[in-house]
mmCIF file of C-alpha atoms in Angstrom:
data_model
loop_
_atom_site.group_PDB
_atom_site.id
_atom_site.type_symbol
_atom_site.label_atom_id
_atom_site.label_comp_id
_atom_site.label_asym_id
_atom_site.label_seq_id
_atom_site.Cartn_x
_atom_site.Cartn_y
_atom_site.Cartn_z
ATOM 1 C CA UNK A 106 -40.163 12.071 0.248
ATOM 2 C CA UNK A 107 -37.279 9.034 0.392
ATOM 3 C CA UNK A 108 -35.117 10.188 -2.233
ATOM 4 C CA UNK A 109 -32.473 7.695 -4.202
ATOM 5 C CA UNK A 110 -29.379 7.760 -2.566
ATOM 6 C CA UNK A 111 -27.277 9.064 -5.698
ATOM 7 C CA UNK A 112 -25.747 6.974 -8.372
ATOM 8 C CA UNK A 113 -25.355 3.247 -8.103
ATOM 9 C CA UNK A 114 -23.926 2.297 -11.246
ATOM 10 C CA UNK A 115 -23.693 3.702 -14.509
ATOM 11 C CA UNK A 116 -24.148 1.272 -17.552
ATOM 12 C CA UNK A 117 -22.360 2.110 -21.234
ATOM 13 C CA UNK A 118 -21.757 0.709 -24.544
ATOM 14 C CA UNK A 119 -18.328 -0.706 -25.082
ATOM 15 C CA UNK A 120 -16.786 -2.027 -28.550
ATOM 16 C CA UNK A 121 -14.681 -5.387 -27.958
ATOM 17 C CA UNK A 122 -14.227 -6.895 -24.514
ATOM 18 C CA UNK A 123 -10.944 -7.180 -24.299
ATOM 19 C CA UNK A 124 -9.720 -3.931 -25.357
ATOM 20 C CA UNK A 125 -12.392 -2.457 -23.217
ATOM 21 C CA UNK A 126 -10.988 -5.040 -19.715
ATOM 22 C CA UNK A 127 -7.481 -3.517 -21.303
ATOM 23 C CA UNK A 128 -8.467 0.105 -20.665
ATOM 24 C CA UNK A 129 -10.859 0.023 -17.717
ATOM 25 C CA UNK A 130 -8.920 -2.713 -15.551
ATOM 26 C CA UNK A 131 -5.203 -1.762 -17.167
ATOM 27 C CA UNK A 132 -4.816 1.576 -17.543
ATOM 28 C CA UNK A 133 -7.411 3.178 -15.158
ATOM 29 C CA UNK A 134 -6.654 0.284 -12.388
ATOM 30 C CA UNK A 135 -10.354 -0.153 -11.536
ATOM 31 C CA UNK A 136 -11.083 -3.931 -10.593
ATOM 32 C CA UNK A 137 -13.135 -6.260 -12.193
ATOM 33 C CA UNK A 138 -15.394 -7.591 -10.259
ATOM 34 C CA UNK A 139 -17.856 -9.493 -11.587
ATOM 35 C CA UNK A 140 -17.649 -11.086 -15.317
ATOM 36 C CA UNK A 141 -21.197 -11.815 -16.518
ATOM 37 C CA UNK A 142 -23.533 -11.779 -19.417
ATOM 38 C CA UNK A 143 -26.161 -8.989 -20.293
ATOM 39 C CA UNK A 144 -29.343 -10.989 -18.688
ATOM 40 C CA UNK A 145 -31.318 -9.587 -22.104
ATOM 41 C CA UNK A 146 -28.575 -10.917 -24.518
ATOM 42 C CA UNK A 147 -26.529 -13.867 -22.584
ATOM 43 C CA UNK A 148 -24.230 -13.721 -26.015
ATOM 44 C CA UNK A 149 -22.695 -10.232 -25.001
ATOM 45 C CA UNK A 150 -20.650 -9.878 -21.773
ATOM 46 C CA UNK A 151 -21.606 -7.428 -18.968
ATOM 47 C CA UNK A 152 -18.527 -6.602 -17.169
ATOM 48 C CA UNK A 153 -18.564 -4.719 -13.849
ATOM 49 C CA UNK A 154 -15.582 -2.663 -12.893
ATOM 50 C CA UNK A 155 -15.745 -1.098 -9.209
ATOM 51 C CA UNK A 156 -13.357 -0.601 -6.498
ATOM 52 C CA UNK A 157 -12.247 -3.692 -4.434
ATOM 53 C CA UNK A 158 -15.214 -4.701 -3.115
ATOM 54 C CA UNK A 159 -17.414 -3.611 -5.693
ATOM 55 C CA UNK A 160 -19.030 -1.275 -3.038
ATOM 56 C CA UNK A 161 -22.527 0.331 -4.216
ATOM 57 C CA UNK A 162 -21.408 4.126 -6.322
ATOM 58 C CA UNK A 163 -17.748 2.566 -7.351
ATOM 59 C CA UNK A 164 -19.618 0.253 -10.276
ATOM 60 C CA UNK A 165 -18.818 1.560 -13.984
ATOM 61 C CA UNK A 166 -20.553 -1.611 -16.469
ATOM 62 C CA UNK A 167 -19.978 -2.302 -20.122
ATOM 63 C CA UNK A 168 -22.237 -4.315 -22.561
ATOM 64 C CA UNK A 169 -19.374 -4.875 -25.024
ATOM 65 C CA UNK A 170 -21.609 -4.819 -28.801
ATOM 66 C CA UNK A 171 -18.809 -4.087 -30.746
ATOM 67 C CA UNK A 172 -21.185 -4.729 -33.802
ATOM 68 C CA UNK A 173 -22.869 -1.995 -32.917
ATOM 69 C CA UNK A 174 -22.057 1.335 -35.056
ATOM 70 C CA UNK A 175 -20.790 4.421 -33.015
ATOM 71 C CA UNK A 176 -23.563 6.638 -31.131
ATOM 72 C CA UNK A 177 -24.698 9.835 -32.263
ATOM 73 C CA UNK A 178 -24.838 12.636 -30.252
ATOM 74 C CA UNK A 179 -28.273 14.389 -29.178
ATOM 75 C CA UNK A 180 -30.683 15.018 -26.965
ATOM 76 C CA UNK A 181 -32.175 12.399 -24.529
ATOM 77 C CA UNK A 182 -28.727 10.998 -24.191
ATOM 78 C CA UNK A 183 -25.897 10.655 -21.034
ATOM 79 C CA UNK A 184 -23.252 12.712 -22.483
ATOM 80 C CA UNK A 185 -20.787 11.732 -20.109
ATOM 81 C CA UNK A 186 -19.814 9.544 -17.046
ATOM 82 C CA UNK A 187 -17.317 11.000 -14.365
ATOM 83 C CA UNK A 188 -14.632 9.157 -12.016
ATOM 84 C CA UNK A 189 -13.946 10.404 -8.504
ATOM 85 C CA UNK A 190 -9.952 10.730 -7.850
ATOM 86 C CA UNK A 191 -8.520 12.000 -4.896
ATOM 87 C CA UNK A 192 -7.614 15.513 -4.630
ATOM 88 C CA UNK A 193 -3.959 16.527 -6.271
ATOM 89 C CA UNK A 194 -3.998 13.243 -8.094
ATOM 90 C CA UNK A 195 -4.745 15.144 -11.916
ATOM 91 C CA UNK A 196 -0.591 15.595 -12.062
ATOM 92 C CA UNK A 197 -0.201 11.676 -12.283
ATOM 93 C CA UNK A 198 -3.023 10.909 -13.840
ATOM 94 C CA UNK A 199 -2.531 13.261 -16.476
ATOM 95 C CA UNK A 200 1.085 11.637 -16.803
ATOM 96 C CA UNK A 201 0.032 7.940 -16.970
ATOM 97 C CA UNK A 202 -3.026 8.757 -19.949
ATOM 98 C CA UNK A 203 -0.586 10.602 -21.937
ATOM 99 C CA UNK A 204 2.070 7.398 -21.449
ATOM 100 C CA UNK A 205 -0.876 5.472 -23.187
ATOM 101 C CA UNK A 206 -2.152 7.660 -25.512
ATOM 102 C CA UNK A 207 -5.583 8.367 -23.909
ATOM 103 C CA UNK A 208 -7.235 11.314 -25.534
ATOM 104 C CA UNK A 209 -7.651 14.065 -23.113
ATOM 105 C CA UNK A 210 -8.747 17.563 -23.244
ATOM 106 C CA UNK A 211 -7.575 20.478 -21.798
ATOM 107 C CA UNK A 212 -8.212 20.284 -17.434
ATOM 108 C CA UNK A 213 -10.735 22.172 -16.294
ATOM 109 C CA UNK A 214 -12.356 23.540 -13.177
ATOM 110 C CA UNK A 215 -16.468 22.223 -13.038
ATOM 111 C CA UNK A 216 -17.921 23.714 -9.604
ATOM 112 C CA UNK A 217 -14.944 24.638 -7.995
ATOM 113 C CA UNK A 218 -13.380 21.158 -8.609
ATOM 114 C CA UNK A 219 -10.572 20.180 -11.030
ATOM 115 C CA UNK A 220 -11.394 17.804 -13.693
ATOM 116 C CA UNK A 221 -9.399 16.284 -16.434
ATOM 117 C CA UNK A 222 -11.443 14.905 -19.517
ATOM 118 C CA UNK A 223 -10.459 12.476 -21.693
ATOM 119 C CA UNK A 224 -12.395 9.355 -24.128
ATOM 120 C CA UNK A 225 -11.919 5.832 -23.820
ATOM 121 C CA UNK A 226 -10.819 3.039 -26.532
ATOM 122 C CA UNK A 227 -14.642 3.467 -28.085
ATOM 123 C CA UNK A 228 -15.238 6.929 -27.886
ATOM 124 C CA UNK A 229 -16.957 7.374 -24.110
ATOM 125 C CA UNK A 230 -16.485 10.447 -22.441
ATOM 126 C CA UNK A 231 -15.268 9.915 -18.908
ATOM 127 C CA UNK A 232 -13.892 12.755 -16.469
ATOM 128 C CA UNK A 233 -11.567 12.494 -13.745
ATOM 129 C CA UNK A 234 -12.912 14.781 -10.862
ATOM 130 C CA UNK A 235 -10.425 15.403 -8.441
ATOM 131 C CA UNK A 236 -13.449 15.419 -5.898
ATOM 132 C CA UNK A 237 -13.453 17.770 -2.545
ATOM 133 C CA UNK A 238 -15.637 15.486 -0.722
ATOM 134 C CA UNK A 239 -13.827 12.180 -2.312
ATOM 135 C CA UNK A 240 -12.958 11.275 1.388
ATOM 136 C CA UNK A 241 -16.700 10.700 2.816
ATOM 137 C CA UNK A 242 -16.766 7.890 0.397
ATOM 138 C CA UNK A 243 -16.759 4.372 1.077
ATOM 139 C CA UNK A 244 -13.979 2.746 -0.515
ATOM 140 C CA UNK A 245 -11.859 -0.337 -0.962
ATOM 141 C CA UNK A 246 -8.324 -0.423 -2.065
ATOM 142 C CA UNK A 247 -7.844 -2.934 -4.723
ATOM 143 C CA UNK A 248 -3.874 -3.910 -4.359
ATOM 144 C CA UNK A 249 -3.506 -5.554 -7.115
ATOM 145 C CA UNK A 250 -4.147 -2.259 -8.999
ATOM 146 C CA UNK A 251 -1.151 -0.981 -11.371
ATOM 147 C CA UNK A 252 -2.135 2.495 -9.603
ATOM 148 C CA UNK A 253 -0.973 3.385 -5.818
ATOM 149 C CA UNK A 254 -3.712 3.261 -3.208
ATOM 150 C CA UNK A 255 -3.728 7.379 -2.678
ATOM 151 C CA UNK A 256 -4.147 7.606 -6.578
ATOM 152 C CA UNK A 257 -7.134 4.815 -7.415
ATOM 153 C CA UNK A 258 -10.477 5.657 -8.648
ATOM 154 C CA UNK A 259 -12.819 6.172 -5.379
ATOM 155 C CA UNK A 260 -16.011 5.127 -7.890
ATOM 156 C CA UNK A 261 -18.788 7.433 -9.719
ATOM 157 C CA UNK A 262 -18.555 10.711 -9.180
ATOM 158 C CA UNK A 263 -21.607 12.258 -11.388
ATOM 159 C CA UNK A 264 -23.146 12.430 -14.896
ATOM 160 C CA UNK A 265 -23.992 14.711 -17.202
ATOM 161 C CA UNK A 266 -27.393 14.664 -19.873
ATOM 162 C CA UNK A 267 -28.240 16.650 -22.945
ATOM 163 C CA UNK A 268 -32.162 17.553 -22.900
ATOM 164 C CA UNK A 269 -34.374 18.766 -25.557
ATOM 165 C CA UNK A 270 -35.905 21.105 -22.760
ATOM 166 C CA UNK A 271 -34.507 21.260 -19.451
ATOM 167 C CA UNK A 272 -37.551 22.096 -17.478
ATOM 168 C CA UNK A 273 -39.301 18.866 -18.127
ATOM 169 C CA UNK A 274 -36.362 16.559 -17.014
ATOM 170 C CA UNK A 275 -35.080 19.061 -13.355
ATOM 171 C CA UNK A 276 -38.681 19.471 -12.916
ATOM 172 C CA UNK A 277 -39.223 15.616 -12.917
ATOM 173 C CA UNK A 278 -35.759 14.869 -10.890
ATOM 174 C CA UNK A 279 -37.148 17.256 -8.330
ATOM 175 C CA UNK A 280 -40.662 15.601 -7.517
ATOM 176 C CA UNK A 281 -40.215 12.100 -8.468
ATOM 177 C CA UNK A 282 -36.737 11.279 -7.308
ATOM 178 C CA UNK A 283 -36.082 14.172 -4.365
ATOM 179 C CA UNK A 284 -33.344 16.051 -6.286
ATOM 180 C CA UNK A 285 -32.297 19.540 -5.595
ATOM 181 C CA UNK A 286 -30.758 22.229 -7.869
ATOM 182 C CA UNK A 287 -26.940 22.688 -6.780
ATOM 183 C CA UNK A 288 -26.302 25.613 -8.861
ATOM 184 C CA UNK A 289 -25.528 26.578 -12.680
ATOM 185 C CA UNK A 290 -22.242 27.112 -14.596
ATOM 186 C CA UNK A 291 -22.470 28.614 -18.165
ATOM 187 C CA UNK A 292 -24.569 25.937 -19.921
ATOM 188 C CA UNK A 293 -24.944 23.253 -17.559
ATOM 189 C CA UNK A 294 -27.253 22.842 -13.833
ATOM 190 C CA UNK A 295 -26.282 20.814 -11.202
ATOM 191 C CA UNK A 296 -28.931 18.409 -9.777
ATOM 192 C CA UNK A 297 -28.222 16.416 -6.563
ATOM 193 C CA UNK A 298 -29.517 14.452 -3.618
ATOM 194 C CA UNK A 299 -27.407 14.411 -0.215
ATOM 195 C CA UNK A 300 -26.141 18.002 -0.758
ATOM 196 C CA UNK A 301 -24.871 17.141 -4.690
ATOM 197 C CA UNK A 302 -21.472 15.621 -2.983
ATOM 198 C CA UNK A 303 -19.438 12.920 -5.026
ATOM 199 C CA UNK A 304 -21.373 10.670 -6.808
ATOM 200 C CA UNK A 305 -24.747 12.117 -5.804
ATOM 201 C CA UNK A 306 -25.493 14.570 -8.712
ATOM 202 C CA UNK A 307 -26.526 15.012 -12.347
ATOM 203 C CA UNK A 308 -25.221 17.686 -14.514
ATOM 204 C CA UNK A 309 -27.772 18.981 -17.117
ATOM 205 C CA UNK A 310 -27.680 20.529 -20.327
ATOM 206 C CA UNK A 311 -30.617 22.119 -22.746
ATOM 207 C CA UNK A 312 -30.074 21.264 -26.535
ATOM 208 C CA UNK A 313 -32.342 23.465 -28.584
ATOM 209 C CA UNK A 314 -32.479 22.397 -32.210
ATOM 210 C CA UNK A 315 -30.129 19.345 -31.839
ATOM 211 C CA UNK A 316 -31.138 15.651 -33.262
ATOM 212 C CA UNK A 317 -32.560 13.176 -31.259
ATOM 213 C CA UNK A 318 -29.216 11.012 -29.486
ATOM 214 C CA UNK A 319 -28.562 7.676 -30.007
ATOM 215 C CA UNK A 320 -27.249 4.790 -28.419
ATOM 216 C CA UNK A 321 -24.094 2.962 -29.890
ATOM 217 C CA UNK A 322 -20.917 2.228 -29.064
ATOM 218 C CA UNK A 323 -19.284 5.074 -26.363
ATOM 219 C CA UNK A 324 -22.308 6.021 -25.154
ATOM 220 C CA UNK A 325 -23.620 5.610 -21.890
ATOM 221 C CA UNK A 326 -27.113 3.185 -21.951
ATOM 222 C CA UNK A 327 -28.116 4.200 -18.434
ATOM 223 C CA UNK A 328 -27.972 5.239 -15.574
ATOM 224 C CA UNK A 329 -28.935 3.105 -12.207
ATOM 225 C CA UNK A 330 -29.773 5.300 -8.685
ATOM 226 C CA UNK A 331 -29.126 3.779 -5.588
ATOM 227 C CA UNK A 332 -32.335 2.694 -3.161
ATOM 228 C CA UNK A 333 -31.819 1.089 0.259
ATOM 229 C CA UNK A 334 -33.677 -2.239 -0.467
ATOM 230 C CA UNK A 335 -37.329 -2.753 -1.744
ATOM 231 C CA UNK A 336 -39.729 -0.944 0.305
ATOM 232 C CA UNK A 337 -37.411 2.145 0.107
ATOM 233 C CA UNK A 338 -37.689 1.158 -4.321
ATOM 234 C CA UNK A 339 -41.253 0.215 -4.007
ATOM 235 C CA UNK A 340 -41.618 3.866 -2.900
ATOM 236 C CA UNK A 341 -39.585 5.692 -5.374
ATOM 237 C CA UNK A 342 -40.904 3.663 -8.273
ATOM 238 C CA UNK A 343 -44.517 5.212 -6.859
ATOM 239 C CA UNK A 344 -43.393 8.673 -6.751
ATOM 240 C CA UNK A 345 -41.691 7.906 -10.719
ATOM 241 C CA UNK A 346 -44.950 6.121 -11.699
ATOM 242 C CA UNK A 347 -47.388 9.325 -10.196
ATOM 243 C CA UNK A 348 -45.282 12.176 -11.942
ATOM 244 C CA UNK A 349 -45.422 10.375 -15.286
ATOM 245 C CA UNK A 350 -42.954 7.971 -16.108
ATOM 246 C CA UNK A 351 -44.116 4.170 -16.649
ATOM 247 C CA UNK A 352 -41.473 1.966 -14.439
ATOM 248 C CA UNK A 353 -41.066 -1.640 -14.994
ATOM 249 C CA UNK A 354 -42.039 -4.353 -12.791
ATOM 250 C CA UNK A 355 -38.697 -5.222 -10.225
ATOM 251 C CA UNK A 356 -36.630 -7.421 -12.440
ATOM 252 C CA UNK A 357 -34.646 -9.739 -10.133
ATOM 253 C CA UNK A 358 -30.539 -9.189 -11.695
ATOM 254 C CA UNK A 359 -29.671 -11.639 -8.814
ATOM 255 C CA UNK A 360 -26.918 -8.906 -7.380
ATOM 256 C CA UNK A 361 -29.437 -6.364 -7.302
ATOM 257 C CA UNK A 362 -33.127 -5.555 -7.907
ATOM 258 C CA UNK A 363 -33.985 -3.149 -10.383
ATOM 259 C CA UNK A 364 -36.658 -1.142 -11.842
ATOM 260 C CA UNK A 365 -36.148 0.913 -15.155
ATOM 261 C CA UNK A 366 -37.621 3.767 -16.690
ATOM 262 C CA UNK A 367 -37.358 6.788 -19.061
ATOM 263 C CA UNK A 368 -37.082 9.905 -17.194
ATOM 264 C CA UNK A 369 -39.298 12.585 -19.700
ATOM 265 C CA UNK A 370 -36.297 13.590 -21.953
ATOM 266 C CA UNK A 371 -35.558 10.162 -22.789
ATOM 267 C CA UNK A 372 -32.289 8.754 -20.499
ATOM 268 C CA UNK A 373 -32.997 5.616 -18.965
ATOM 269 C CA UNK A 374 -32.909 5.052 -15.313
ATOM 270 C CA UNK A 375 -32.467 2.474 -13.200
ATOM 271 C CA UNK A 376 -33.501 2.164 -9.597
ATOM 272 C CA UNK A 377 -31.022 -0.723 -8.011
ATOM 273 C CA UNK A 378 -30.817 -1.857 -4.586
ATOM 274 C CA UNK A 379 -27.484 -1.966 -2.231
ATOM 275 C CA UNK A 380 -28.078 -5.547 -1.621
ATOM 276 C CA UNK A 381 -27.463 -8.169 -2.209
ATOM 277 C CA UNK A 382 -23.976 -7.531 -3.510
ATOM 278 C CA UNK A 383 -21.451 -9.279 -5.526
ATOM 279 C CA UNK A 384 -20.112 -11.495 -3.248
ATOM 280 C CA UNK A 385 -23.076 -13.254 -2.758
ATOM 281 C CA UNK A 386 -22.352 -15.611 -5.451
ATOM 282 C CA UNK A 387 -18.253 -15.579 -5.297
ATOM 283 C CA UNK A 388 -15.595 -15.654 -2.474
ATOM 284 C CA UNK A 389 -15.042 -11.528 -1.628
ATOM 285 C CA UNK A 390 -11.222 -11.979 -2.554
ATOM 286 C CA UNK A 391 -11.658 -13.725 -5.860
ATOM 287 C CA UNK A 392 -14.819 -11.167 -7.356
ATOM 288 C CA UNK A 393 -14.601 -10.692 -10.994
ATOM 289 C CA UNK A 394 -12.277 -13.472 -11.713
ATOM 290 C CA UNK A 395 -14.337 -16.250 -13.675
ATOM 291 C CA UNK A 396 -17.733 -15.785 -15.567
ATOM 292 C CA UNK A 397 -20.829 -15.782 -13.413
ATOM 293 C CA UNK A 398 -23.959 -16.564 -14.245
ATOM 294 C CA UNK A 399 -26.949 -15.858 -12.226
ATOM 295 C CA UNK A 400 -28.895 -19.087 -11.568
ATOM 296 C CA UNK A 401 -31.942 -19.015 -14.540
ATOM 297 C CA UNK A 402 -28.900 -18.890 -16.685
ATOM 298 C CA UNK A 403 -26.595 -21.806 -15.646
ATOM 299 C CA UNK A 404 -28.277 -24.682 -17.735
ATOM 300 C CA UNK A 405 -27.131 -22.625 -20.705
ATOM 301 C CA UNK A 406 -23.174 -22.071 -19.675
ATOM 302 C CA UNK A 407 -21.745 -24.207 -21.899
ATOM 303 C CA UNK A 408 -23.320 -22.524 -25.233
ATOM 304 C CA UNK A 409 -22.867 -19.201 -23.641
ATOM 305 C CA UNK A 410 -19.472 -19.447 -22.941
ATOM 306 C CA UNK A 411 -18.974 -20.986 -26.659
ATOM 307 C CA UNK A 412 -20.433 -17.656 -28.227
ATOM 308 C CA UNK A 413 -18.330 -15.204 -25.416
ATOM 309 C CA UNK A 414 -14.867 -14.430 -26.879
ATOM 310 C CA UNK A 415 -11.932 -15.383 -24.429
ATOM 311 C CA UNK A 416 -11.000 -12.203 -22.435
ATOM 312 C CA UNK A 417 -7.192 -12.310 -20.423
ATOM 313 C CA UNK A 418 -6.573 -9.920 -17.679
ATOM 314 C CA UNK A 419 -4.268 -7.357 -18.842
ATOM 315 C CA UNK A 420 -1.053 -7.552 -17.545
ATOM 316 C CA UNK A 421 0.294 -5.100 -15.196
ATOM 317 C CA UNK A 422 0.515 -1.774 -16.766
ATOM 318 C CA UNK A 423 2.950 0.258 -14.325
#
């Protein structure tokens, strides 16, 4: 079986643009690189934050709908999104969310690995894993990043999903996308691909008696597994399609391709190519730094970009 390559991006639900640019760009020194609109709403921003080249597994995405009310937790929900940092970087960054009053629990150990926890401006969980294998990742130094080079976010690290009945979902990650069970701690099992390293796993969770999750603002809307191109997609989406889940057709999002589905607990997934990347539509060393639109779209820029609120880079936040 061709199994995904682990995690490509990882889409949430952000309240207002600019406080969410503020956080995600100012205070956690990730770089923006590409400002867009959601292709299903062109009236909401979809704003891509990645490492410096916006290399496939570095991408965290926001749909900013602040009007949206905040989501309730469940089952059939991401619970939480996870950030690979370099090991013995927790000290500083523990320092530098506590300057800006980031909510953070208390550090913990997940799988042998430290991990700090903390919530972003709208409620999202995010984790920083100080990763063991952080340094077989690709990765691009932004420089322009208020954080040093040996302290910057190396890009997704993992995931972690509340299920009304864990069988169903491990048993469908396991013959439809190639997963393997990593191992168990307390109430949560660790799914992967490529040996579970960083940014190839799933963490999941079994819920009994708890309410159906819901999407709203902090939660994670999906999450998107990385496929070579689309005959190695066209495969997957077969194996997803023969063990029960009903893919879309490939849906052309001009950076990617993309095929989405419900796995059988109800989280959305995405299968997204590598290619083409974001610089295929702006120079490499200027990604992220006016809106883009992909080309179906461009005959409506000027009422688009009346509707989008103004968003300023944050300043340098040392």
């Amino acid at each position: 079986m061709h199994t995904v390559r682990g995690l490509h991006h990882v889409t949430c639900i952000a309240g207002p643009a600019q406080e969410n640019m503020d956080f995600y760009a100012g205070v956690l020194g990730m770089k923006l690189v590409k400002r867009s609109v959601n292709q299903d709403d062109p009236g909401t921003y979809h704003l891509f934050y990645a490492d410096a080249a916006g290399s496939p597994g570095t991408d965290l995405t926001f749909f900013p709908w602040a009007q949206m009310a905040p989501h309730r937790d469940g089952y059939g929900l991401s619970t939480e999104v996870s950030l690979t940092v370099p090991p013995g970087s927790l000290v500083f960054w523990s320092g530098r969310l506590q300057k800006y009053g980031v909510p953070l629990a208390n550090a913990e150990v997940r799988f042998g690995e430290h991990v700090l926890p903390l919530q972003d401006p709208h409620g999202l969980r995010v984790a920083l894993v100080e990763s063991i294998s952080a340094s077989e990742r690709t990765f691009t130094p932004w420089d322009e990043s208020p954080i040093p080079a040996e302290h910057q976010i190396r890009g997704l690290e993992g995931a972690r999903m509340s299920e009304a009945s864990i069988d169903v979902t491990t048993g469908f990650l396991e013959r439809a996308m190639g997963f393997q069970r990593i191992g168990s701690e307390g109430e949560w099992h660790r799914y992967g691909v490529g040996g579970g390293k960083s940014g190839r796993y799933v963490d999941v969770r079994e819920v009994p008696g708890a309410r159906r999750g819901a999407w709203g603002t902090g939660s994670v809307h999906h999450l998107a597994w990385r496929v070579d191109d689309l005959n190695h997609q066209t495969e997957v989406r077969s194996n997803v399609e023969q063990n029960g889940a009903r893919p879309t057709p490939m849906i052309d999002r001009f950076w990617f391709k993309s095929v989405y589905f419900k796995e059988p607990g109800g989280v959305l997934f995405e299968l997204a190519t590598d290619g083409p990347g974001f610089a295929v539509d702006e120079d490499p060393a200027h990604l992220g730094e006016s809106l883009v639109l992909p080309p179906w779209l461009e005959s409506d820029r000027a009422e688009i970009q009346r509707v989008l609120p103004k968003l300023t880079m944050p300043a340098a936040q040392d």
